[in-house]
Amino acid sequence: MHIFEKLAEYRYEQVVFCHDQATGLRAIIAIHDTTLGPALGGCRMWPYNTEDEAVTDALRLARGMTYKAAASGLNLGGGKSVVIGDPRKHKSEALFRSLGRYIETLGGRYIVAEDVGISTGDIHHIQVETSYVVGADVSYGGSGDPSPFTALGVLQGMRACVEEVYDTTSLEGSAVAVQGLGHVGYHLCRLLHEEGARLIVTDLQASAVRRAAREFGAKAVEPDEILSIPCDVLAPCALGAVVNDETLPNFRCRIVAGSANNVLDESRHGEALAERGILYAPDYVINAGGLINVADELEGYNERRATKRVMRIADSVRSIIAISKRDGVPTNVAADTLALERIAAISSMERLHTGHPYGQLQRRRETI
Ligand code: NAD
């Protein structure tokens, strides 16, 4: 791999290779862009087949976090860490504490959270060595499960979409098809039910479907039926790549708005949705509620403030729809534009010298 060529392609700031012979730690911390603030992003543990694969994943995910934070109005940059190894076999207290020490050496340029393959227990080990951690369990001073906030954000994004398509911000009476009734999907159904939406649901777990039917009067369909169900909103809350060449011709919804990551199989499917008159709420914007919630920990967690910030996802989706119309581009492209415009605006501020560093330097000299 020509690593510097890769870094130059999307202007990555820094990549840190963490190696600890004793604990078996092999990890990569990728920091993409810190124009808006410290890079925040989860740690993923995965048995990558090659080191190139691990580096590529860390870089791709870190860049994604830059866009997500920027479009969500957060004062954060984008970063991600990956640990090479099988989460079922290669975990230990020492390995995660070692990673925590590496994160500490970055002095706050990278803040870690949970991601695929990482448990709250692993986060607690990291936390022993560094304070640059968010998303720990409530009992460890964190904000706990992000899923209810992700669901709340999805609801707000949906609101902005129905406003555009049906000229109302209420989901009362709307038919919403939810694919996946896990952590996010369940809470989303609860919120939609409270709002008076008609739910059509599916999951691979029969018990999750029965629960949604019992608690929210949801109509159950088979997993292979959900994408072609006639509805106002299709909410993918299970897997990525649900919008692809095969599924798209069967869509009978007006809006696609759910929590799943990488909903579009390829970027061109954003355009394909728009051509079919289907409004797409870009995944990384509409599912940012969890990130917005954990980011609040950096200011001393306040649930009310975090909730208010998550509610603003509706405004972000509105801005994206406006950019999409302004530039004549699909909403997935407009989301990137929103993020890039914000980063550009902040980085082009007058470079005023605020005086502080010199003052600090003077004081330090005086004490020597
Ligand atoms: P989860 O694992 O708790 O739930 C996923 C559910 O989808 C499970 O119940 C599973 O049985 C079901 N499922 C899987 N394949 C399916 C299929 N083919 N058809 C129907 N159901 C299927 O995950 P989650 O935390 O609820 O996250 C859901 C999605 O949202 C994921 O793509 C995740 O990456 C994304 N996301 C989650 C959060 C969060 O806060 N949890 C934040 C951002 C994005």
Coordinates of C-alpha atoms and ligand atoms in Angstrom, one line a residue:
M1 CA 0.0 0.0 0.0
H2 CA 1.2 3.5 -0.9
I3 CA 0.1 4.9 2.4
F4 CA 1.0 8.6 1.8
E5 CA -0.8 8.5 -1.6
K6 CA -3.9 7.3 0.3
L7 CA -3.5 10.0 2.9
A8 CA -3.1 12.6 0.3
E9 CA -6.3 11.5 -1.6
Y10 CA -8.6 12.8 1.1
R11 CA -6.2 14.9 3.1
Y12 CA -5.9 12.7 6.2
E13 CA -4.0 14.4 9.0
Q14 CA -2.5 11.5 10.9
V15 CA -2.4 7.7 11.2
V16 CA -1.0 6.0 14.3
F17 CA 0.1 2.4 14.3
C18 CA -0.1 0.9 17.8
H19 CA 1.9 -2.2 18.5
D20 CA 2.3 -3.9 21.8
Q21 CA 4.2 -7.2 21.7
A22 CA 3.2 -8.3 25.2
T23 CA -0.6 -7.7 24.9
G24 CA -0.8 -8.6 21.2
L25 CA -2.2 -5.2 20.4
R26 CA -2.2 -4.3 16.7
A27 CA -4.3 -1.3 16.2
I28 CA -4.6 1.7 13.8
I29 CA -5.9 5.1 14.9
A30 CA -6.9 7.2 11.9
I31 CA -7.5 10.9 12.3
H32 CA -9.0 12.5 9.2
D33 CA -9.8 16.1 9.9
T34 CA -9.8 18.2 13.1
T35 CA -10.8 21.5 11.6
L36 CA -14.0 21.6 13.7
G37 CA -12.6 19.9 16.9
P38 CA -11.0 16.7 18.2
A39 CA -11.6 13.6 16.1
L40 CA -14.3 11.4 17.7
G41 CA -15.1 8.0 16.4
G42 CA -15.6 4.4 17.6
C43 CA -13.2 1.6 18.0
R44 CA -13.9 -1.5 15.9
M45 CA -12.4 -4.9 16.5
W46 CA -12.4 -7.2 13.5
P47 CA -10.3 -10.2 12.3
Y48 CA -9.1 -8.4 9.1
N49 CA -7.5 -10.7 6.6
T50 CA -4.7 -8.3 5.7
E51 CA -3.2 -5.2 7.3
D52 CA -4.1 -3.2 4.1
E53 CA -7.8 -4.1 4.8
A54 CA -7.5 -2.8 8.3
V55 CA -5.9 0.5 7.3
T56 CA -8.4 1.0 4.5
D57 CA -11.3 0.4 6.9
A58 CA -9.8 2.8 9.5
L59 CA -9.3 5.5 6.9
R60 CA -12.8 5.1 5.3
L61 CA -14.5 5.1 8.7
A62 CA -12.5 8.1 10.0
R63 CA -13.4 10.2 7.0
G64 CA -17.1 9.2 7.4
M65 CA -17.0 10.6 10.9
T66 CA -15.7 13.9 9.7
Y67 CA -18.7 14.3 7.5
K68 CA -21.1 13.0 10.1
A69 CA -19.9 15.4 12.8
A70 CA -19.8 18.4 10.5
A71 CA -23.3 17.8 9.0
S72 CA -24.7 17.3 12.5
G73 CA -23.4 20.7 13.7
L74 CA -20.9 19.2 16.1
N75 CA -17.6 20.8 17.0
L76 CA -15.8 17.6 16.3
G77 CA -13.6 16.1 13.7
G78 CA -13.5 12.6 12.3
G79 CA -11.4 9.7 13.5
K80 CA -11.7 6.0 14.0
S81 CA -9.6 3.2 15.5
V82 CA -9.5 -0.5 14.5
V83 CA -8.0 -3.3 16.5
I84 CA -6.9 -6.3 14.4
G85 CA -8.2 -9.5 16.0
D86 CA -11.1 -11.7 16.6
P87 CA -13.4 -10.2 19.3
R88 CA -14.3 -13.7 20.5
K89 CA -10.7 -14.9 20.9
H90 CA -8.2 -12.0 21.2
K91 CA -9.6 -9.7 23.9
S92 CA -7.9 -9.0 27.2
E93 CA -7.8 -6.3 29.8
A94 CA -4.2 -5.6 29.0
L95 CA -4.9 -5.2 25.3
F96 CA -7.5 -2.6 25.8
R97 CA -5.5 -0.8 28.5
S98 CA -2.6 -0.7 26.1
L99 CA -4.8 0.9 23.4
G100 CA -6.0 3.4 26.0
R101 CA -2.4 4.4 26.6
Y102 CA -1.9 5.0 22.9
I103 CA -5.0 7.1 22.8
E104 CA -3.8 9.1 25.8
T105 CA -0.5 9.9 24.0
L106 CA -2.6 11.8 21.4
G107 CA -3.5 14.3 24.0
G108 CA -7.1 14.6 23.1
R109 CA -6.8 14.7 19.3
Y110 CA -8.7 11.5 19.2
I111 CA -11.7 10.5 21.4
V112 CA -12.8 6.9 21.4
A113 CA -16.2 5.3 21.7
E114 CA -17.8 1.9 21.2
D115 CA -18.2 0.3 17.7
V116 CA -18.6 -3.2 16.2
G117 CA -16.9 -5.9 18.2
I118 CA -16.3 -3.7 21.3
S119 CA -18.3 -4.0 24.5
T120 CA -18.9 -1.6 27.4
G121 CA -16.4 -3.8 29.4
D122 CA -13.7 -3.1 26.8
I123 CA -14.4 0.6 27.0
H124 CA -14.0 0.5 30.8
H125 CA -10.5 -1.0 30.4
I126 CA -9.6 1.8 27.9
Q127 CA -11.0 4.3 30.4
V128 CA -8.5 3.2 33.1
E129 CA -5.7 4.6 30.9
T130 CA -7.2 7.6 29.3
S131 CA -10.0 10.1 29.8
Y132 CA -10.5 10.6 26.0
V133 CA -13.4 8.2 26.0
V134 CA -17.2 8.7 25.6
G135 CA -20.2 6.3 25.6
A136 CA -19.3 4.4 28.7
D137 CA -22.0 2.8 30.8
V138 CA -24.0 5.2 33.1
S139 CA -22.4 3.5 36.1
Y140 CA -19.0 4.6 34.8
G141 CA -20.0 8.2 34.2
G142 CA -21.0 7.8 30.6
S143 CA -24.3 8.5 28.8
G144 CA -25.2 4.8 28.3
D145 CA -27.2 3.2 25.5
P146 CA -27.3 5.6 22.5
S147 CA -30.1 3.8 20.6
P148 CA -33.1 5.7 22.0
F149 CA -31.3 8.9 20.9
T150 CA -30.6 7.5 17.5
A151 CA -34.3 6.5 17.2
L152 CA -35.4 10.0 18.2
G153 CA -33.1 11.5 15.6
V154 CA -34.5 9.3 12.9
L155 CA -38.0 10.4 13.9
Q156 CA -37.0 14.0 13.5
G157 CA -35.4 13.4 10.1
M158 CA -38.6 11.6 9.0
R159 CA -40.5 14.7 10.1
A160 CA -38.5 16.9 7.8
C161 CA -39.1 14.4 5.0
V162 CA -42.9 14.2 5.4
E163 CA -42.9 18.0 5.6
E164 CA -41.2 18.1 2.1
V165 CA -43.3 15.4 0.5
Y166 CA -46.7 15.8 2.3
D167 CA -46.5 19.3 3.7
T168 CA -47.0 18.3 7.3
T169 CA -44.6 17.6 10.1
S170 CA -46.8 15.1 11.8
L171 CA -46.5 11.3 11.2
E172 CA -50.0 10.7 12.4
G173 CA -51.7 8.3 10.0
S174 CA -48.6 7.8 7.9
A175 CA -47.7 4.2 7.0
V176 CA -44.1 3.5 8.1
A177 CA -42.4 0.2 7.2
V178 CA -39.6 -0.6 9.7
Q179 CA -37.0 -3.2 8.7
G180 CA -35.3 -4.5 11.9
L181 CA -36.6 -4.2 15.4
G182 CA -33.4 -4.2 17.4
H183 CA -32.0 -1.5 19.6
V184 CA -33.0 1.4 17.3
G185 CA -35.9 -0.1 15.5
Y186 CA -37.8 -0.9 18.6
H187 CA -37.5 2.6 20.0
L188 CA -38.4 4.1 16.7
C189 CA -41.6 2.0 16.6
R190 CA -42.4 3.2 20.1
L191 CA -42.0 6.9 19.1
L192 CA -44.0 6.4 15.8
H193 CA -46.8 4.6 17.7
E194 CA -47.0 7.4 20.2
E195 CA -47.3 9.8 17.2
G196 CA -50.2 7.8 15.7
A197 CA -48.3 6.3 12.7
R198 CA -49.4 2.9 11.2
L199 CA -46.6 0.5 11.5
I200 CA -45.6 -2.4 9.2
V201 CA -42.6 -4.3 10.6
T202 CA -40.3 -7.2 10.1
D203 CA -37.3 -8.8 11.8
L204 CA -35.5 -12.1 11.6
Q205 CA -36.4 -12.6 15.3
A206 CA -40.0 -13.7 15.6
S207 CA -40.1 -12.6 19.2
A208 CA -39.2 -9.0 18.3
V209 CA -42.0 -9.0 15.7
R210 CA -44.5 -10.4 18.2
R211 CA -43.5 -7.7 20.7
A212 CA -44.0 -4.9 18.2
A213 CA -47.4 -6.3 17.2
R214 CA -48.5 -6.6 20.9
E215 CA -47.2 -3.2 22.1
F216 CA -47.7 -1.0 19.1
G217 CA -50.4 -2.8 17.0
A218 CA -47.8 -3.2 14.2
K219 CA -48.7 -5.3 11.2
A220 CA -46.1 -8.0 10.6
V221 CA -44.7 -9.0 7.2
E222 CA -42.0 -11.4 6.1
P223 CA -38.4 -10.0 5.9
D224 CA -38.4 -10.4 2.1
E225 CA -41.6 -8.4 1.8
I226 CA -40.7 -5.2 3.6
L227 CA -38.9 -3.4 0.9
S228 CA -41.7 -3.7 -1.6
I229 CA -44.6 -2.9 0.8
P230 CA -46.6 0.2 -0.2
C231 CA -46.0 2.8 2.4
D232 CA -45.2 6.5 3.0
V233 CA -41.8 5.9 4.7
L234 CA -39.5 2.9 4.5
A235 CA -37.2 2.9 7.6
P236 CA -34.2 0.5 7.1
C237 CA -33.0 -0.2 10.7
A238 CA -31.1 -3.5 10.1
L239 CA -28.6 -3.8 7.4
G240 CA -26.7 -1.7 4.9
A241 CA -27.0 -1.7 1.1
V242 CA -30.8 -2.2 1.1
V243 CA -31.1 0.2 -1.8
N244 CA -29.5 -1.7 -4.7
D245 CA -30.1 -2.6 -8.3
E246 CA -32.2 -5.6 -7.4
T247 CA -34.4 -4.0 -4.7
L248 CA -35.0 -0.5 -6.1
P249 CA -37.4 -1.4 -8.9
N250 CA -39.8 -2.9 -6.3
F251 CA -39.8 0.1 -3.9
R252 CA -43.3 1.5 -3.3
C253 CA -42.5 4.2 -0.7
R254 CA -42.2 8.0 -1.0
I255 CA -39.4 8.3 1.6
V256 CA -36.5 6.3 2.7
A257 CA -35.4 7.3 6.2
G258 CA -33.9 4.9 8.8
S259 CA -31.0 4.3 11.1
A260 CA -29.0 1.7 9.1
N261 CA -25.5 2.7 8.0
N262 CA -24.6 2.6 4.3
V263 CA -28.2 2.3 3.1
L264 CA -27.2 2.9 -0.5
D265 CA -25.3 0.0 -2.1
E266 CA -23.4 2.6 -4.2
S267 CA -23.5 6.4 -4.3
R268 CA -25.3 6.3 -7.7
H269 CA -28.4 4.7 -6.0
G270 CA -29.0 8.1 -4.4
E271 CA -29.6 9.5 -7.8
A272 CA -31.7 6.4 -8.8
L273 CA -34.0 7.0 -5.8
A274 CA -34.4 10.7 -6.7
E275 CA -35.2 9.7 -10.3
R276 CA -38.0 7.6 -9.0
G277 CA -39.4 10.5 -6.9
I278 CA -38.3 8.9 -3.6
L279 CA -36.9 11.3 -1.0
Y280 CA -33.8 9.8 0.7
A281 CA -32.7 11.1 4.2
P282 CA -28.9 10.5 4.1
D283 CA -28.0 7.8 6.6
Y284 CA -25.1 9.5 8.4
V285 CA -27.2 12.6 9.1
I286 CA -30.5 11.0 10.1
N287 CA -28.7 8.3 12.3
A288 CA -26.4 10.8 14.1
G289 CA -28.6 11.0 17.3
G290 CA -26.3 8.5 19.1
L291 CA -23.2 10.5 18.2
I292 CA -24.8 13.8 19.2
N293 CA -25.7 12.2 22.5
V294 CA -22.3 10.8 23.4
A295 CA -20.6 14.0 22.2
D296 CA -22.6 15.9 24.9
E297 CA -20.5 14.0 27.5
L298 CA -17.5 16.3 26.5
E299 CA -19.3 19.2 28.1
G300 CA -20.5 17.3 31.2
Y301 CA -23.4 15.2 30.1
N302 CA -26.9 16.8 30.2
E303 CA -29.7 14.6 28.9
R304 CA -32.0 17.5 28.2
R305 CA -29.4 19.4 26.2
A306 CA -28.5 16.3 24.3
T307 CA -32.1 15.6 23.5
K308 CA -32.6 19.2 22.2
R309 CA -29.5 18.8 20.0
V310 CA -30.8 15.5 18.6
M311 CA -34.1 17.2 17.7
R312 CA -32.1 19.5 15.4
I313 CA -31.5 16.6 13.0
A314 CA -34.8 17.8 11.4
D315 CA -33.0 21.1 10.6
S316 CA -30.0 19.3 9.2
V317 CA -32.3 17.2 6.9
R318 CA -34.1 20.4 5.9
S319 CA -30.8 22.0 5.0
I320 CA -29.8 19.0 2.9
I321 CA -33.1 19.1 1.0
A322 CA -32.5 22.8 0.3
I323 CA -29.0 22.2 -1.0
S324 CA -30.2 19.3 -3.1
K325 CA -32.7 21.7 -4.8
R326 CA -30.2 24.5 -5.0
D327 CA -27.5 22.4 -6.6
G328 CA -29.7 19.9 -8.5
V329 CA -28.1 17.0 -6.8
P330 CA -29.4 13.9 -4.9
T331 CA -29.7 14.3 -1.2
N332 CA -26.7 11.9 -0.5
V333 CA -24.5 14.3 -2.4
A334 CA -26.1 17.3 -0.7
A335 CA -25.3 15.9 2.7
D336 CA -21.6 15.9 1.8
T337 CA -21.9 19.4 0.5
L338 CA -23.4 20.5 3.8
A339 CA -20.5 19.0 5.7
L340 CA -17.8 20.4 3.4
E341 CA -19.4 23.9 3.4
R342 CA -19.4 24.0 7.2
I343 CA -15.7 22.9 7.4
A344 CA -14.7 25.4 4.7
A345 CA -16.6 28.2 6.5
I346 CA -14.9 27.5 9.8
S347 CA -11.4 27.0 8.3
S348 CA -11.7 30.3 6.4
M349 CA -12.4 32.5 9.4
E350 CA -9.9 35.4 9.9
R351 CA -6.8 34.0 11.5
L352 CA -6.8 36.4 14.4
H353 CA -4.2 35.9 17.1
T354 CA -6.1 35.6 20.3
G355 CA -3.1 36.3 22.5
H356 CA -3.4 33.3 24.8
P357 CA -0.5 31.1 23.8
Y358 CA 2.0 34.0 24.1
G359 CA 0.6 34.9 27.5
Q360 CA 0.9 31.3 28.7
L361 CA 4.5 31.1 27.3
Q362 CA 5.4 34.3 29.2
R363 CA 4.0 32.9 32.4
R364 CA 5.8 29.6 31.9
R365 CA 9.1 31.5 31.3
E366 CA 8.5 33.5 34.5
T367 CA 8.2 30.4 36.5
I368 CA 11.4 28.8 35.2
Ligands
NAD1 P1 -29.4 -4.4 16.4 O1 -28.4 -5.4 16.0 O2 -29.8 -4.2 17.8 O3 -30.8 -4.6 15.5 C1 -30.8 -5.0 14.2 C2 -32.1 -5.9 14.0 O4 -32.3 -6.1 12.6 C3 -32.0 -7.2 14.7 O5 -33.2 -7.4 15.5 C4 -31.9 -8.2 13.6 O6 -32.6 -9.4 13.9 C5 -32.7 -7.5 12.5 N1 -32.3 -7.9 11.1 C6 -31.1 -8.3 10.6 N2 -31.2 -8.6 9.3 C7 -32.5 -8.4 9.0 C8 -33.2 -8.7 7.8 N3 -32.7 -9.1 6.7 N4 -34.6 -8.4 7.8 C9 -35.2 -8.0 8.9 N5 -34.5 -7.8 10.1 C10 -33.2 -8.0 10.1 O7 -28.8 -3.0 15.7 P2 -29.2 -1.5 16.1 O8 -28.3 -1.0 17.1 O9 -30.7 -1.4 16.3 O10 -28.8 -0.8 14.7 C11 -29.6 -0.9 13.6 C12 -28.9 -0.2 12.4 O11 -28.7 1.1 12.7 C13 -27.5 -0.8 12.1 O12 -27.3 -0.7 10.7 C14 -26.6 0.2 12.9 O13 -25.3 0.2 12.3 C15 -27.3 1.5 12.7 N6 -27.0 2.5 13.7 C16 -27.3 2.2 15.0 C17 -27.0 3.2 16.0 C18 -27.3 2.9 17.4 O14 -27.4 3.9 18.2 N7 -27.5 1.7 17.9 C19 -26.5 4.4 15.6 C20 -26.2 4.7 14.3 C21 -26.5 3.7 13.3

